[in-house]
Every structure is written in C-alpha cells, then in structure tokens.
Amino acid sequence: MKGGRSVLIIGAGIAGLSAGIYACKNGYDVMILEMHDKPGGMCTSWKRGDYLFDYSIHNLAGSGKDAGLRKLWEELGALDGLEVIDHEEFARVEDQDGRSFTMYSDIDRTVAELRRVSPDDADVIDSHERMARRFARLDLFGAAMGMRGMLRIMPHLRTVSWLGKETMEDKAAEFSDPFLRRAFPTLQYGFSNMPLIVHYIFQGGLDRGDLGFVRGGSLKFSRNLESRFLALGGKMRYRSRVTEVIVEGSAATGVRLADGTDLRADAVISAADGRSTIFDLLGGRFKDQLMVDYYQSGWWPKDQEMGTSVFLGVKRDLSDESHALSLLLKEPLSVDGRDIDHLDLELFDARSGLVPDGKGVIKVNLPCNYDRWKELRADGNAYLQAKKGTMETIVSTLEPRFPGLREQVEVSDMTTLVTCERYTGCFRGLQPWGSKRDQTRIARKGMSRTLPGLDNFYMAGQWAEAGIGIPTAALSARRAVRAMCKKDGIRFRG
C-alpha cells in the first residue's frame, strides 16, 4: 500500500464501507477486505427470476431531506441518485375475523384510526397523541450527529429513559379494546417487547417525512457506498477472508488472510462482528471483563426475532396492500419449537423497484433458533427439507388471506441465521443483543470501539456499539475514523 498512512478494514458491510469512505476523505490509503464477492454484508439483496429479494432495509433513518441524520448520508454519498419512497402507512394489523388497525405515517390519521378502533379509550389515546407529537418535534436519530443535537434532547432525557423501560405490550395493556390490545404490540416489526420509546421515535420521524424505503433495495444502497469509496481512491479486495490480526508489540500492524497472505498497514479497523474479532482474529488477548461476560458467558439469545425470512415471488399485484402487514392468527403456529400468534409480513410491489408490474414479493419474518438450524445444516438434505417444510407451512397459513397464492408463487427462498453466518461470517448469524449490565458505559463509550492494550486498532459497526441499525453502523464508522484522525493529528473531515 502506497501513499499516506495506510489502513486495512475488515469487512465491506455498511460499517466497513463507511469507514473506508471517511478514511479516504481524510487522506488515508485504504483497502477493504471482504470474504464475500459483493458489498453490504447483511445490507443486501439477491435475484431470483424476475424477483429481487431484499434482506435488510425497512425504514432508513435520515432519508428525509430535513432529518438530522441526512448529513451522515450526504457525507457518505449513500443516497446520491437514489429514490426514497415515503409510505403513507407504516404498518397494518389484521385478525382473521376481519378487524384491522393501521398505523399511518401521519399522526393525525393514526390518532383518528385509534379512535375508530377503540372509541372508549379517549384518555389513553389523548395521552398517546401528546407523546407522539412531542417526538415529532424531537429528532433523536439526528441527535447522534453532534453536540448541538444532544443539547436539544437533554431536557427530554427523563422521558426518554422512562419510555425505554416500557414495552409495546405495556402500552397495549392500557387499551380496553381486546383487538387493539393484541394488535398494538405487533406494530414495530412484530417485536412485542420492543421498548415503547422506539415506537414514538418512529411515529414522530414518519410524521416529519423521515424513515423511508430506498427504491431498488438494500444492495443498491450498499453499491452506492462502494462506488463512493472507489471514486475516492479506495481499494476493494473481495473473496479475502481475514483469519488473524497481526500484532507486534502492543500495536496492530496488519492482517493475515485465509490463503496465508500477510498484509501490512499503519492501522486496522475491524468492521466484523465483535465475538469473531476479539476472540478469533485476536485470540482473546485484548479484552475487559464486560467483553468477556457479553461474548463468553452465553448471554446471547437462544432465538432471534426475524432470524428466519421466507421470500415468495408471486404473480400477483400487491399495490393495494400495505407494505407492512401483521396477521393475527386464531391458532398458534409452531416455528422452531416456539408458538407464535402472528405473522410479520413485508409486501413489495413494482413501485419498490424489486419486481416488474403486476408481480410482488411477500417476505415473512420469523424467529429463528440457531442451534436447530446449525444441526440440520450438517445434513444438507435435512436442512433443505426443513426449509421446504417451513415455506409450505407459511404458504398454507397465508392462503386464506391471499386466495390463490399457492398457484401464484413462481419462486421462493428462505434464509436462517445459519445462512447469514455462512455469507457474512457473523457470530451465530446474530445481530448484537442488549447487555445485561453497564448500559450507561455502553451508551457513552460503546462496547468495544477500541480494545485495552492494543494500539492502532479500532472497531466499527453494530457490535462495537452493542446496538442495531444501519445508521448505527455508519455512525460507528464515522466515530472510529474520527478517533483515528485525532490520534494521528489530522483534523477530521466529515
């Protein structure tokens, strides 16, 4: 590597690509190493016949032109030339008796819908409306971009803390209508234990015109970042799996690839998952007790919500459907040994840029038990048969809601946590989970942005922060490069 100070970045997911862009903009000579043959990591899509199956982006914070996080995406060029779709409806919930509730992007319409469904809950709805409007004036996503944003939210921290301890189920219990009590907890991607603060952040953001969908899908978004990185002079090396971070003395000086090649650099940024980075690439030599507890003590969840995704490419026009649909079931459905009482669907029509006119994609998100699917994967045939069985169950369950669906399915696919592990190398295919302690430290300093006793090494991404989301990954990368610039005496350029 020639030029200025050199940096090797492990992983071409959103964090790795973002770190590469920021490092290039600040004069570093940068190479990104990626085990797969394309960028994006989990922020990806793939083609099956006429259909593009999208794995990642649901609602992108910062997509709104006036959003505080918009600056982040402008610095990265992430949305250059891309169209953002702002849906009128955030999510629709239906039961099998014909009742429905829709959460609209517009607060007025959502409140009117609540009053329609549960007219006896005026006081609860009034309180809900006041909180939603409060968060429409409070851009918590944008606060992460700097001190000015943080100062704006400081007067609201007590409310934020309180709502962070309440869940969607807690709020649902305040309604008297039985249907709404069951429907409300499924609004945020079906996560009934989702902190209530997330719901208000989303409702407020949607009302401001933020949290849109990127037309063309997740891989298109990732390709935009890749293009920006390459245009800035960065180098990409695909099919290059890193097996070790080389340490000399107390400093990272390079990496070793699976083929035995050693690459040297002045600094290393790992945008891989934390468990693999700390305990595999570095052999567990640089860590503190929180990291040990978080990764080594079995804190990780047995199941992960949305860990399995079933994709159905259908010869059916879905343009009249809500883009997000939760179906409440009369009879529980057994998935990975766990009974679920609703199905969480994402529906894509031609407007999404994923399918031709008159066709659609139905994506069903399910909980996933990693250990079960890992065991099945050892026998390829058993794994395939189990996937076929799951897809058949989903089609049968959806048929009453979408008459004729079975005959309309032209292609299908299914991913599990094992799929994610295979393509990204991510530990157990998981996203980061909440820590059981030291939340204040993590909020201030992240989980593992740097490692004790190791110089010239940084981590970026969801795992470095112990938080989830595409903006989290990009912001973490920005933070890592800024720290590197400070150490090297370079004035950071965003």
Coordinates of C-alpha atoms in Angstrom, one line a residue:
M1 CA 0.0 0.0 0.0
K2 CA 1.4 3.4 -1.1
G3 CA 0.6 7.0 -0.3
G4 CA -0.4 8.4 3.1
R5 CA -0.9 6.5 6.3
S6 CA -2.4 3.1 5.4
V7 CA -5.5 1.4 6.8
L8 CA -6.8 -2.1 6.4
I9 CA -10.6 -2.5 7.0
I10 CA -12.0 -5.9 7.7
G11 CA -15.5 -6.3 6.2
A12 CA -17.4 -4.5 3.5
G13 CA -20.7 -4.1 5.3
I14 CA -22.2 -0.7 6.0
A15 CA -19.7 0.0 8.8
G16 CA -16.7 -1.1 6.7
L17 CA -17.7 0.8 3.6
S18 CA -18.5 3.9 5.7
A19 CA -15.2 3.7 7.5
G20 CA -13.4 3.4 4.1
I21 CA -15.1 6.5 2.8
Y22 CA -14.3 8.6 5.8
A23 CA -10.7 7.3 5.9
C24 CA -10.2 8.2 2.2
K25 CA -11.7 11.6 2.8
N26 CA -9.1 12.2 5.5
G27 CA -6.1 11.3 3.4
Y28 CA -5.6 7.6 4.3
D29 CA -4.6 4.9 1.9
V30 CA -7.4 2.4 2.4
M31 CA -8.1 -1.2 1.5
I32 CA -11.2 -3.1 2.5
L33 CA -11.1 -6.9 2.8
E34 CA -14.3 -8.8 2.3
M35 CA -14.9 -12.5 2.5
H36 CA -17.9 -12.4 0.1
D37 CA -18.0 -11.4 -3.6
K38 CA -20.2 -8.3 -3.1
P39 CA -20.5 -5.4 -0.6
G40 CA -23.1 -4.8 2.0
G41 CA -22.8 -7.6 4.5
M42 CA -26.4 -8.1 5.8
C43 CA -27.5 -5.0 3.9
T44 CA -28.1 -7.0 0.7
S45 CA -30.5 -8.3 -1.9
W46 CA -30.4 -11.1 -4.5
K47 CA -32.1 -12.0 -7.7
R48 CA -34.5 -15.0 -8.2
G49 CA -36.0 -15.0 -11.7
D50 CA -38.0 -11.7 -12.1
Y51 CA -37.8 -11.0 -8.4
L52 CA -35.3 -9.2 -6.2
F53 CA -35.4 -10.5 -2.6
D54 CA -34.4 -7.8 -0.1
Y55 CA -32.9 -8.7 3.2
S56 CA -32.3 -5.6 5.1
I57 CA -33.6 -2.0 4.8
H58 CA -37.1 -1.4 6.3
N59 CA -37.1 2.2 7.3
L60 CA -34.0 4.3 6.8
A61 CA -33.4 7.0 9.4
G62 CA -32.0 10.1 7.8
S63 CA -33.7 9.5 4.5
G64 CA -35.9 12.7 5.0
K65 CA -34.4 15.8 3.5
D66 CA -34.8 17.7 6.7
A67 CA -33.7 14.9 9.0
G68 CA -30.7 15.4 11.3
L69 CA -29.1 12.2 10.1
R70 CA -29.4 13.3 6.5
K71 CA -26.0 14.9 6.9
L72 CA -24.5 11.4 7.6
W73 CA -25.8 10.0 4.3
E74 CA -24.7 13.2 2.4
E75 CA -21.2 12.9 3.7
L76 CA -21.1 9.3 2.5
G77 CA -23.0 9.8 -0.7
A78 CA -25.2 7.0 0.2
L79 CA -28.4 8.3 -1.3
D80 CA -26.9 10.0 -4.3
G81 CA -29.1 9.2 -7.3
L82 CA -31.4 7.0 -5.3
E83 CA -35.2 7.5 -4.9
V84 CA -36.7 7.2 -1.4
I85 CA -40.3 6.0 -1.0
D86 CA -42.3 7.5 1.8
H87 CA -45.2 5.2 2.5
E88 CA -48.5 6.6 3.8
E89 CA -48.9 3.6 6.0
F90 CA -46.2 2.3 8.4
A91 CA -48.0 -0.9 9.2
R92 CA -51.4 -2.6 9.1
V93 CA -52.6 -5.2 11.5
E94 CA -55.4 -7.6 10.7
D95 CA -57.1 -10.5 12.5
Q96 CA -58.8 -13.5 10.8
D97 CA -62.3 -12.1 11.7
G98 CA -61.9 -9.0 9.5
R99 CA -60.8 -6.4 12.1
S100 CA -57.9 -4.1 11.2
F101 CA -55.8 -1.3 12.5
T102 CA -53.4 0.9 10.5
M103 CA -50.6 3.0 11.9
Y104 CA -50.1 5.8 9.4
S105 CA -47.1 7.9 8.9
D106 CA -49.2 11.0 9.6
I107 CA -50.0 11.3 13.3
D108 CA -53.5 12.8 12.7
R109 CA -54.5 9.8 10.7
T110 CA -53.1 7.3 13.3
V111 CA -55.0 9.0 16.1
A112 CA -58.2 9.0 14.1
E113 CA -57.7 5.3 13.4
L114 CA -57.2 4.6 17.1
R115 CA -60.4 6.4 17.9
R116 CA -62.2 4.4 15.3
V117 CA -61.0 1.1 16.6
S118 CA -61.3 1.9 20.3
P119 CA -63.7 4.8 20.9
D120 CA -63.9 4.1 24.6
D121 CA -60.2 4.8 25.2
A122 CA -60.2 8.5 24.7
D123 CA -57.9 9.3 27.6
V124 CA -55.4 6.7 26.6
I125 CA -55.4 7.9 23.0
D126 CA -55.1 11.5 24.0
S127 CA -52.0 10.7 26.1
H128 CA -50.6 8.7 23.2
E129 CA -51.2 11.6 20.8
R130 CA -49.4 14.1 23.1
M131 CA -46.3 11.8 23.3
A132 CA -46.3 11.2 19.5
R133 CA -46.4 14.9 18.8
R134 CA -43.7 15.5 21.3
F135 CA -41.4 13.2 19.4
A136 CA -42.4 14.7 16.1
R137 CA -40.6 17.8 17.4
L138 CA -37.7 15.8 18.8
D139 CA -35.3 14.2 16.3
L140 CA -33.5 11.6 18.4
F141 CA -31.8 10.0 15.4
G142 CA -30.3 13.3 14.4
A143 CA -29.0 14.0 17.9
A144 CA -26.3 11.4 17.3
M145 CA -24.6 13.7 14.7
G146 CA -23.2 16.2 17.2
M147 CA -23.3 18.2 20.4
R148 CA -26.0 20.6 19.2
G149 CA -28.4 17.7 18.7
M150 CA -27.6 16.2 22.1
L151 CA -28.2 19.6 23.8
R152 CA -31.7 19.6 22.2
I153 CA -32.7 16.3 23.7
M154 CA -31.2 16.8 27.2
P155 CA -34.4 18.4 28.6
H156 CA -36.3 15.2 27.5
L157 CA -33.9 12.6 28.9
R158 CA -36.1 11.6 31.8
T159 CA -39.0 10.9 29.4
V160 CA -36.7 9.0 27.1
S161 CA -35.4 6.9 30.0
W162 CA -38.9 6.1 31.2
L163 CA -40.1 5.1 27.8
G164 CA -37.0 3.0 27.3
K165 CA -38.2 0.8 30.2
E166 CA -41.8 0.5 28.9
T167 CA -42.6 -2.0 26.1
M168 CA -45.2 -2.1 23.4
E169 CA -47.0 -4.7 25.4
D170 CA -47.1 -2.4 28.4
K171 CA -48.7 0.3 26.3
A172 CA -51.2 -2.2 24.7
A173 CA -52.5 -3.2 28.2
E174 CA -53.8 0.4 28.6
F175 CA -56.4 -0.1 25.8
S176 CA -59.8 -1.6 26.7
D177 CA -60.5 -3.0 23.2
P178 CA -59.3 -6.7 23.0
F179 CA -58.3 -6.5 19.4
L180 CA -56.2 -3.4 19.9
R181 CA -54.6 -4.9 23.0
R182 CA -53.4 -7.7 20.7
A183 CA -52.7 -5.6 17.6
F184 CA -50.7 -2.8 19.1
P185 CA -47.6 -4.8 20.2
T186 CA -47.0 -6.1 16.7
L187 CA -46.6 -2.7 15.1
Q188 CA -42.8 -2.4 15.3
Y189 CA -41.8 -5.3 13.1
G190 CA -43.7 -7.7 15.3
F191 CA -41.5 -7.1 18.4
S192 CA -43.9 -7.1 21.3
N193 CA -41.1 -6.5 23.8
M194 CA -39.8 -3.5 21.8
P195 CA -39.2 -0.5 24.0
L196 CA -42.0 2.0 23.7
I197 CA -39.5 4.8 23.0
V198 CA -38.8 3.2 19.6
H199 CA -42.5 3.4 18.6
Y200 CA -42.7 7.1 19.4
I201 CA -39.4 7.8 17.7
F202 CA -40.7 6.1 14.6
Q203 CA -44.1 7.8 14.7
G204 CA -42.5 11.2 15.2
G205 CA -40.0 10.6 12.4
L206 CA -42.5 9.3 10.0
D207 CA -44.7 12.4 10.6
R208 CA -41.7 14.6 9.7
G209 CA -41.1 12.7 6.4
D210 CA -38.2 10.6 7.6
L211 CA -37.7 6.7 7.7
G212 CA -38.4 6.0 4.0
F213 CA -37.6 2.9 1.9
V214 CA -34.8 3.1 -0.6
R215 CA -36.2 2.1 -4.0
G216 CA -34.2 -0.7 -5.5
G217 CA -33.4 -2.3 -2.2
S218 CA -30.5 -2.8 0.2
L219 CA -27.8 -4.0 -2.2
K220 CA -28.4 -0.9 -4.4
F221 CA -27.8 1.3 -1.3
S222 CA -24.6 -0.7 -0.5
R223 CA -23.4 -0.4 -4.1
N224 CA -23.7 3.4 -3.8
L225 CA -21.3 3.3 -0.8
E226 CA -18.9 1.0 -2.7
S227 CA -18.9 3.4 -5.7
R228 CA -18.2 6.4 -3.5
F229 CA -15.4 4.5 -1.8
L230 CA -13.8 3.5 -5.1
A231 CA -14.2 7.0 -6.5
L232 CA -12.2 8.4 -3.6
G233 CA -9.3 6.1 -4.4
G234 CA -10.1 3.2 -2.0
K235 CA -9.3 -0.4 -2.9
M236 CA -11.6 -3.3 -2.6
R237 CA -10.4 -6.9 -2.2
Y238 CA -13.2 -9.5 -2.4
R239 CA -13.1 -13.2 -1.5
S240 CA -10.4 -12.3 1.1
R241 CA -11.2 -13.8 4.4
V242 CA -9.2 -12.4 7.3
T243 CA -8.1 -15.1 9.8
E244 CA -5.8 -13.1 12.1
V245 CA -5.0 -9.5 13.1
I246 CA -1.2 -9.3 13.2
V247 CA 0.1 -7.7 16.4
E248 CA 3.7 -6.6 17.0
G249 CA 4.4 -5.4 20.5
S250 CA 1.3 -3.7 21.5
A251 CA 0.1 -2.5 18.1
A252 CA -1.9 -3.9 15.2
T253 CA 0.3 -3.9 12.1
G254 CA -1.7 -5.8 9.6
V255 CA -3.8 -8.9 8.9
R256 CA -3.4 -12.5 7.7
L257 CA -5.7 -13.9 5.1
A258 CA -7.1 -17.4 4.8
D259 CA -4.7 -18.1 1.9
G260 CA -1.7 -17.2 4.1
T261 CA -1.1 -13.8 2.7
D262 CA 0.1 -11.1 5.1
L263 CA -0.9 -7.5 4.5
R264 CA 0.6 -4.7 6.5
A265 CA -0.8 -1.3 7.4
D266 CA -0.4 1.6 9.9
A267 CA -3.8 0.9 11.4
V268 CA -6.5 -1.8 11.3
I269 CA -10.3 -1.2 11.6
S270 CA -12.4 -4.3 12.2
A271 CA -16.0 -4.0 10.9
A272 CA -16.6 -7.7 11.6
D273 CA -18.6 -8.9 14.5
G274 CA -17.2 -8.4 18.0
R275 CA -17.1 -12.0 19.0
S276 CA -15.0 -13.1 15.9
T277 CA -12.8 -10.0 16.1
I278 CA -11.9 -10.2 19.8
F279 CA -11.7 -13.9 20.4
D280 CA -10.8 -15.3 17.0
L281 CA -8.8 -12.7 15.0
L282 CA -7.1 -11.5 18.1
G283 CA -7.1 -14.7 20.2
G284 CA -8.8 -13.1 23.2
R285 CA -5.7 -11.3 24.2
F286 CA -7.2 -7.8 24.4
K287 CA -10.4 -7.5 26.3
D288 CA -12.0 -6.4 29.5
Q289 CA -14.5 -8.1 31.8
L290 CA -17.6 -6.6 30.2
M291 CA -16.5 -8.1 26.8
V292 CA -15.8 -11.5 28.4
D293 CA -19.2 -11.5 30.0
Y294 CA -21.0 -10.3 26.9
Y295 CA -19.5 -12.8 24.5
Q296 CA -18.3 -15.7 26.5
S297 CA -21.0 -16.3 29.2
G298 CA -23.9 -17.4 26.9
W299 CA -25.7 -14.1 27.2
W300 CA -26.6 -14.4 23.5
P301 CA -30.2 -15.2 22.8
K302 CA -31.4 -18.7 22.0
D303 CA -33.8 -17.3 19.4
Q304 CA -33.6 -14.2 17.3
E305 CA -36.6 -12.4 16.1
M306 CA -36.6 -12.0 12.3
G307 CA -33.7 -14.5 12.2
T308 CA -35.6 -16.5 9.5
S309 CA -37.0 -14.9 6.4
V310 CA -39.3 -16.6 3.9
F311 CA -39.5 -15.0 0.4
L312 CA -42.3 -15.6 -2.0
G313 CA -42.1 -14.2 -5.6
V314 CA -45.7 -14.1 -6.6
K315 CA -47.5 -13.4 -9.9
R316 CA -49.9 -11.1 -8.0
D317 CA -50.4 -7.3 -7.9
L318 CA -49.7 -6.1 -4.3
S319 CA -50.1 -2.4 -5.0
D320 CA -53.3 -2.2 -2.9
E321 CA -51.7 -3.7 0.1
S322 CA -49.9 -2.0 3.0
H323 CA -46.1 -2.5 2.6
A324 CA -46.0 -4.0 6.2
L325 CA -48.7 -6.3 7.4
S326 CA -49.1 -8.2 10.7
L327 CA -51.6 -11.1 10.6
L328 CA -53.0 -12.1 13.9
L329 CA -53.7 -15.9 14.0
K330 CA -56.5 -17.7 15.7
E331 CA -54.4 -20.8 16.2
P332 CA -50.7 -20.5 17.2
L333 CA -48.1 -21.6 14.6
S334 CA -45.2 -23.7 15.7
V335 CA -41.9 -22.2 14.5
D336 CA -38.6 -23.7 15.7
G337 CA -40.3 -25.2 18.7
R338 CA -41.9 -21.9 19.7
D339 CA -45.6 -20.9 19.3
I340 CA -46.2 -17.6 17.5
D341 CA -49.6 -15.9 17.4
H342 CA -49.0 -13.6 14.4
L343 CA -47.1 -13.4 11.1
D344 CA -45.0 -10.3 10.3
L345 CA -45.1 -9.6 6.5
E346 CA -43.3 -7.1 4.2
L347 CA -45.0 -6.7 0.8
F348 CA -43.3 -5.3 -2.2
D349 CA -44.9 -4.2 -5.5
A350 CA -43.5 -2.7 -8.6
R351 CA -43.1 0.7 -7.0
S352 CA -40.4 -0.8 -4.7
G353 CA -38.1 -1.4 -7.7
L354 CA -37.8 -5.1 -6.8
V355 CA -40.4 -6.6 -9.2
P356 CA -42.0 -6.0 -12.6
D357 CA -45.5 -4.6 -12.9
G358 CA -48.2 -7.0 -11.8
K359 CA -45.9 -9.0 -9.6
G360 CA -44.9 -8.9 -6.0
V361 CA -42.7 -10.2 -3.2
I362 CA -44.1 -11.4 0.1
K363 CA -41.5 -11.6 2.8
V364 CA -42.4 -13.3 6.1
N365 CA -40.1 -12.7 9.1
L366 CA -40.0 -15.4 11.7
P367 CA -38.0 -16.2 14.9
C368 CA -35.0 -18.4 14.4
N369 CA -33.3 -21.0 16.6
Y370 CA -29.7 -21.0 15.5
D371 CA -28.7 -24.3 17.2
R372 CA -31.6 -26.2 15.5
W373 CA -30.7 -25.0 12.0
K374 CA -26.9 -25.4 12.6
E375 CA -27.6 -29.1 13.4
L376 CA -29.8 -29.5 10.4
R377 CA -27.1 -27.9 8.2
A378 CA -24.7 -30.7 9.0
D379 CA -27.0 -32.9 6.8
G380 CA -27.6 -30.8 3.7
N381 CA -30.7 -32.8 2.7
A382 CA -32.3 -32.4 6.1
Y383 CA -31.7 -28.7 6.0
L384 CA -33.3 -28.3 2.6
Q385 CA -36.3 -30.4 3.7
A386 CA -36.8 -28.4 6.8
K387 CA -36.7 -25.2 4.8
K388 CA -39.2 -26.6 2.4
G389 CA -41.5 -27.6 5.2
T390 CA -41.4 -24.1 6.7
M391 CA -42.1 -22.5 3.4
E392 CA -45.0 -24.8 2.8
T393 CA -46.5 -24.0 6.3
I394 CA -46.2 -20.3 5.5
V395 CA -48.0 -20.6 2.1
S396 CA -50.8 -22.7 3.7
T397 CA -51.2 -20.1 6.5
L398 CA -51.3 -17.2 4.1
E399 CA -53.6 -18.8 1.5
P400 CA -56.9 -17.6 3.2
R401 CA -55.7 -14.0 3.3
F402 CA -54.3 -14.2 -0.3
P403 CA -56.7 -16.6 -2.2
G404 CA -54.9 -18.4 -5.0
L405 CA -51.5 -17.7 -3.5
R406 CA -50.2 -21.3 -3.9
E407 CA -50.7 -21.1 -7.7
Q408 CA -49.2 -17.6 -7.9
V409 CA -45.8 -18.5 -6.3
E410 CA -43.3 -18.5 -9.1
V411 CA -40.1 -18.6 -7.0
S412 CA -39.3 -18.9 -3.3
D413 CA -36.3 -18.8 -1.0
M414 CA -35.6 -18.9 2.7
T415 CA -32.8 -17.6 4.9
T416 CA -31.9 -18.6 8.5
L417 CA -29.2 -17.4 11.0
V418 CA -27.0 -20.1 9.5
T419 CA -27.4 -18.5 6.1
C420 CA -26.3 -15.2 7.5
E421 CA -23.3 -16.8 9.3
R422 CA -22.2 -18.5 6.1
Y423 CA -22.3 -15.4 3.9
T424 CA -21.1 -12.8 6.4
G425 CA -19.1 -14.7 8.9
C426 CA -21.1 -13.1 11.7
F427 CA -21.1 -14.9 15.0
R428 CA -24.2 -17.3 15.0
G429 CA -25.6 -15.1 12.3
L430 CA -26.8 -12.7 15.1
Q431 CA -27.3 -9.0 15.4
P432 CA -26.0 -7.6 18.7
W433 CA -28.1 -8.2 21.7
G434 CA -28.7 -6.0 24.8
S435 CA -26.1 -6.1 27.5
K436 CA -27.3 -7.2 31.0
R437 CA -25.2 -4.6 32.7
D438 CA -23.1 -1.4 32.2
Q439 CA -25.7 0.2 29.9
T440 CA -24.5 3.6 30.8
R441 CA -20.9 2.9 29.9
I442 CA -22.0 1.3 26.6
A443 CA -24.2 4.3 25.8
R444 CA -21.2 6.6 26.3
K445 CA -18.3 4.6 25.1
G446 CA -19.7 1.7 23.2
M447 CA -19.0 -2.0 23.8
S448 CA -15.6 -2.3 22.0
R449 CA -14.7 0.8 19.9
T450 CA -11.1 0.2 21.0
L451 CA -9.5 -2.7 22.9
P452 CA -7.5 -2.4 26.1
G453 CA -3.7 -2.7 25.5
L454 CA -3.9 -2.6 21.7
D455 CA -2.8 0.4 19.7
N456 CA -3.6 1.3 16.1
F457 CA -6.7 -0.8 16.2
Y458 CA -10.3 0.3 16.0
M459 CA -13.7 -1.4 15.8
A460 CA -16.7 -0.1 13.9
G461 CA -20.3 -1.3 13.4
Q462 CA -23.2 -2.5 15.4
W463 CA -21.1 -4.8 17.5
A464 CA -18.7 -2.0 18.6
E465 CA -21.8 -0.2 19.9
A466 CA -23.9 -3.1 21.1
G467 CA -26.7 -1.5 19.1
I468 CA -28.5 -2.3 15.9
G469 CA -29.4 -0.4 12.7
I470 CA -27.8 0.8 9.5
P471 CA -27.3 4.3 10.9
T472 CA -25.7 2.8 14.0
A473 CA -23.1 1.1 11.8
A474 CA -22.4 4.2 9.7
L475 CA -22.2 6.5 12.8
S476 CA -19.8 4.0 14.5
A477 CA -17.6 4.1 11.4
R478 CA -17.5 7.9 11.5
R479 CA -16.6 7.8 15.1
A480 CA -13.8 5.3 14.6
V481 CA -12.2 7.3 11.8
R482 CA -12.6 10.4 13.8
A483 CA -10.7 8.8 16.7
M484 CA -8.0 7.6 14.4
C485 CA -7.6 11.1 12.9
K486 CA -7.3 12.6 16.4
K487 CA -4.6 10.1 17.3
D488 CA -2.7 10.9 14.1
G489 CA -3.0 14.6 14.4
I490 CA -5.4 15.0 11.5
R491 CA -8.3 17.4 11.6
F492 CA -11.3 15.2 10.8
R493 CA -13.3 15.9 7.7
G494 CA -16.8 14.5 7.6

